[in-house]
Amino acid sequence: MSDAAQPTAAEVRAAAEAVKTALDRHLAAVERRSGEDDPAVSEAFNQLAAAAEVYDELLYDRYDEVTPFEIPGTDELPPYAGPEEPNAISVLIRRDYAVAEPQRLLAQAQRVEAADYEEAAGTAEGAAGTVPGALGVLFGEFEPDEIASRHKEFGLEEGDSTLWVTAAEEPLEAGEWLEAPFEHIDQQGVVCRFDVSAVFDDEDDTDEDDEDLEFVEEDEEDEDDGVEGADDVDEVDGVGVDAER
């Protein structure tokens, strides 16, 4: 972050005061709670989590420091309250990418465009002459799953992704939701969701590294003991299944 974009000391102080206020509100809501699922407590919790996140970000951006506590995520789904025997489902998918290699993206899109429209081949006047145009060409030519499996070929770098499956009593009418496909999602109708993020990979790296070290030690012991076939043991890398909600 550049110096010009950094938050001011006053903004960091204001965020800290907002956390203090949110703490007081949360405690007051807990003291007045009417039951385990009191909505006032949930709302106060979410406000505290949001205030803490803002403060943490500003503190880091301004002073390169972090808070010593972690607020649990607030994106957990509520209990499922949809139909017991749904007659329809919707699958909501989001995948994020970074445009890591724009020139590779443009080149791939221009090849596709050249195959379909020879008059536009190799010219910046075609749709593939800009990054937005190239994205339109590629996502118009390939299915999203193919883009995901070949993203490096297209100069893209994977980010977070999520897949949600929602249930409904009856299928919606054709064209009913096309104007606003991602609005008005009832989270209590979500049957399941699957998230993929580098955050989870970082959490798993330590365990995986430990397993690899143990495996190497076993191989070395086999060699020292003169066990035949020790070199024939194949290492099998864990394969993560991309699941999106």
C-alpha positions as a printed Julia matrix, in Angstrom:
245×3 Matrix{Float64}:
   0.0     0.0     0.0
   1.36    3.46   -0.92
   1.8     6.19    1.67
  -1.0     8.19    0.03
  -3.45    5.33    0.49
  -2.54    4.54    4.08
  -5.15    5.24    6.76
  -4.44    8.1     9.11
  -3.65    7.67   12.79
  -7.02    9.26   13.53
  -8.8     6.62   11.44
  -7.04    3.83   13.32
  -7.97    5.45   16.64
 -11.6     5.8    15.53
 -11.67    2.11   14.55
 -10.3     1.19   17.97
 -13.04    3.24   19.64
 -15.61    1.46   17.46
 -14.33   -1.89   18.76
 -14.69   -0.68   22.34
 -18.24    0.46   21.67
 -19.07   -2.85   20.0
 -17.63   -4.73   22.99
 -19.91   -2.81   25.36
 -22.93   -3.47   23.16
 -22.12   -7.16   22.92
 -21.74   -7.5    26.69
 -24.99   -5.64   27.28
 -26.81   -7.88   24.8
 -25.4   -11.0    26.49
 -26.48   -9.74   29.91
 -30.01   -9.16   28.61
 -30.26  -12.3    26.48
 -33.65  -14.0    26.41
 -32.43  -17.42   25.3
 -29.75  -19.35   23.45
 -30.75  -17.97   20.03
 -31.41  -14.38   21.03
 -31.14  -12.36   17.78
 -29.88   -9.31   19.67
 -26.83  -11.26   20.81
 -26.18  -12.52   17.29
 -26.45   -9.0    15.89
 -24.12   -7.61   18.54
 -21.66  -10.42   17.85
 -21.65   -9.68   14.13
 -21.17   -5.96   14.8
 -18.24   -6.71   17.09
 -16.66   -9.02   14.52
 -17.05   -6.42   11.77
 -15.58   -3.64   13.93
 -12.65   -5.84   14.95
 -11.93   -6.75   11.34
 -11.89   -3.09   10.27
  -9.59   -2.18   13.16
  -7.26   -5.08   12.41
  -6.95   -4.07    8.75
  -6.35   -0.39    9.52
  -3.85   -1.24   12.25
  -1.89   -3.42    9.86
  -2.03   -0.92    6.98
  -0.89    1.97    9.18
   1.53    0.33   11.61
   2.21   -3.14   10.18
   0.82   -4.64   13.4
  -1.96   -7.13   14.09
  -4.3    -7.78   17.0
  -3.54  -10.71   19.35
  -7.02  -12.18   19.02
  -9.08  -13.7    16.27
 -12.82  -13.18   15.86
 -14.58  -16.34   14.64
 -15.99  -16.09   11.13
 -19.51  -14.73   10.81
 -20.3   -16.44    7.5
 -21.51  -19.73    8.97
 -24.84  -20.81    7.58
 -27.92  -20.85    9.81
 -29.66  -24.19   10.36
 -31.37  -25.51    7.24
 -35.05  -24.62    7.23
 -35.94  -25.38    3.63
 -38.33  -27.99    2.28
 -37.88  -31.55    3.56
 -38.38  -32.95    0.06
 -37.31  -30.21   -2.37
 -38.42  -30.48   -5.96
 -35.78  -28.09   -7.26
 -32.26  -26.94   -6.44
 -30.05  -24.04   -7.49
 -26.26  -24.2    -7.63
 -24.53  -20.88   -6.97
 -20.86  -20.71   -7.91
 -18.25  -18.02   -7.48
 -14.61  -18.35   -8.55
 -12.07  -15.56   -8.21
  -9.0   -15.22  -10.43
  -6.12  -12.77  -10.66
  -5.08  -11.77  -14.17
  -1.48  -12.82  -13.62
  -0.3   -12.73  -17.25
  -2.37  -10.31  -19.36
  -0.34  -10.95  -22.51
  -0.96  -14.7   -22.29
  -4.67  -13.99  -21.77
  -4.77  -11.72  -24.82
  -2.85  -14.2   -26.98
  -5.17  -17.09  -26.12
  -8.26  -15.0   -26.78
  -6.87  -13.78  -30.1
  -6.28  -17.39  -31.19
  -9.89  -18.23  -30.43
 -11.11  -15.11  -32.18
  -8.88  -15.76  -35.19
 -10.34  -19.24  -35.58
 -13.89  -17.87  -35.55
 -13.38  -14.56  -37.32
 -10.42  -14.52  -39.67
 -10.85  -10.83  -40.43
 -10.12   -9.98  -36.77
  -7.01  -12.15  -36.45
  -4.03  -10.45  -34.85
  -5.63   -7.01  -34.67
  -6.33   -4.9   -31.62
  -9.66   -3.94  -33.21
 -11.15   -7.34  -32.38
 -12.84   -8.07  -29.07
  -9.7    -9.86  -27.88
  -7.61   -6.68  -28.13
  -8.36   -5.69  -24.53
  -8.33   -7.64  -21.28
 -12.11   -7.29  -20.73
 -12.7    -8.27  -24.35
 -10.34  -11.23  -24.06
 -12.14  -12.44  -20.96
 -15.44  -12.22  -22.81
 -14.03  -14.25  -25.71
 -12.55  -16.99  -23.53
 -15.5   -17.36  -21.18
 -17.79  -17.35  -24.19
 -15.79  -20.15  -25.81
 -15.0   -22.39  -22.84
 -17.11  -23.78  -20.02
 -16.27  -22.36  -16.55
 -15.04  -25.78  -15.41
 -12.6   -25.9   -18.33
 -11.36  -22.41  -17.51
 -10.81  -23.59  -13.94
  -8.82  -26.64  -15.0
  -6.74  -24.71  -17.57
  -6.51  -21.34  -15.83
  -2.71  -21.16  -16.08
  -2.92  -21.53  -19.87
  -5.08  -18.43  -19.92
  -2.77  -16.35  -17.74
  -5.04  -16.56  -14.7
  -4.2   -17.34  -11.09
  -6.78  -19.02   -8.87
  -8.19  -17.22   -5.86
 -11.0   -18.2    -3.51
 -14.04  -20.09   -4.74
 -17.33  -21.17   -3.25
 -20.29  -23.32   -4.24
 -23.73  -23.19   -2.64
 -26.6   -25.61   -3.21
 -30.01  -24.21   -2.34
 -33.33  -26.06   -2.27
 -36.82  -24.94   -3.26
 -40.33  -26.31   -3.22
 -40.82  -25.9    -6.96
 -38.69  -24.91   -9.97
 -38.85  -21.23  -10.84
 -40.37  -20.03  -14.08
 -37.99  -19.68  -17.03
 -36.3   -16.28  -16.98
 -37.72  -15.4   -13.57
 -34.41  -14.6   -11.87
 -32.18  -13.66  -14.8
 -32.26   -9.91  -14.13
 -30.81  -10.36  -10.62
 -29.52  -13.94  -10.32
 -27.67  -13.55   -7.02
 -30.13  -11.49   -5.02
 -32.58  -12.63   -2.38
 -30.81  -15.87   -1.45
 -32.43  -17.35    1.63
 -29.52  -18.78    3.6
 -31.86  -21.06    5.51
 -32.55  -22.75    2.19
 -28.89  -23.6     1.61
 -28.47  -27.38    1.71
 -24.67  -27.28    1.71
 -21.72  -25.1     0.76
 -18.11  -25.81   -0.1
 -15.29  -23.27    0.07
 -11.81  -23.38   -1.43
  -9.24  -20.86   -0.21
  -5.5   -20.52    0.23
  -6.33  -19.8     3.87
  -7.23  -23.46    4.32
  -4.12  -24.58    2.42
  -1.91  -22.58    4.79
  -3.55  -24.26    7.78
  -2.91  -27.72    6.32
   0.7   -27.15    5.21
   2.24  -27.85    8.62
   0.51  -31.22    9.01
   1.38  -32.25    5.45
   5.02  -31.29    5.95
   5.17  -33.35    9.14
   3.74  -36.36    7.32
   6.3   -36.01    4.54
   9.15  -35.85    7.04
   7.94  -38.99    8.79
   7.68  -40.79    5.47
  11.26  -39.9     4.54
  12.51  -41.12    7.9
  10.79  -44.48    7.39
  12.44  -44.86    3.97
  15.85  -44.11    5.44
  15.32  -46.69    8.18
  14.32  -49.29    5.58
  17.5   -48.63    3.63
  19.63  -48.86    6.75
  18.01  -52.17    7.67
  18.57  -53.53    4.18
  14.88  -54.19    3.58
  14.32  -55.23    0.01
  11.83  -53.2    -2.0
  12.24  -50.05    0.09
  12.99  -48.1    -3.08
   9.82  -49.4    -4.67
   7.53  -47.49   -2.31
   5.68  -44.84   -4.27
   4.98  -41.47   -2.72
   1.39  -40.42   -3.21
   0.69  -36.73   -2.92
  -2.62  -35.73   -1.36
  -4.98  -34.33   -3.96
  -7.41  -31.65   -2.78
 -10.85  -31.82   -4.33
 -12.0   -28.39   -5.42
 -15.47  -27.94   -3.97
 -17.38  -24.77   -4.53
 -20.47  -23.45   -3.01
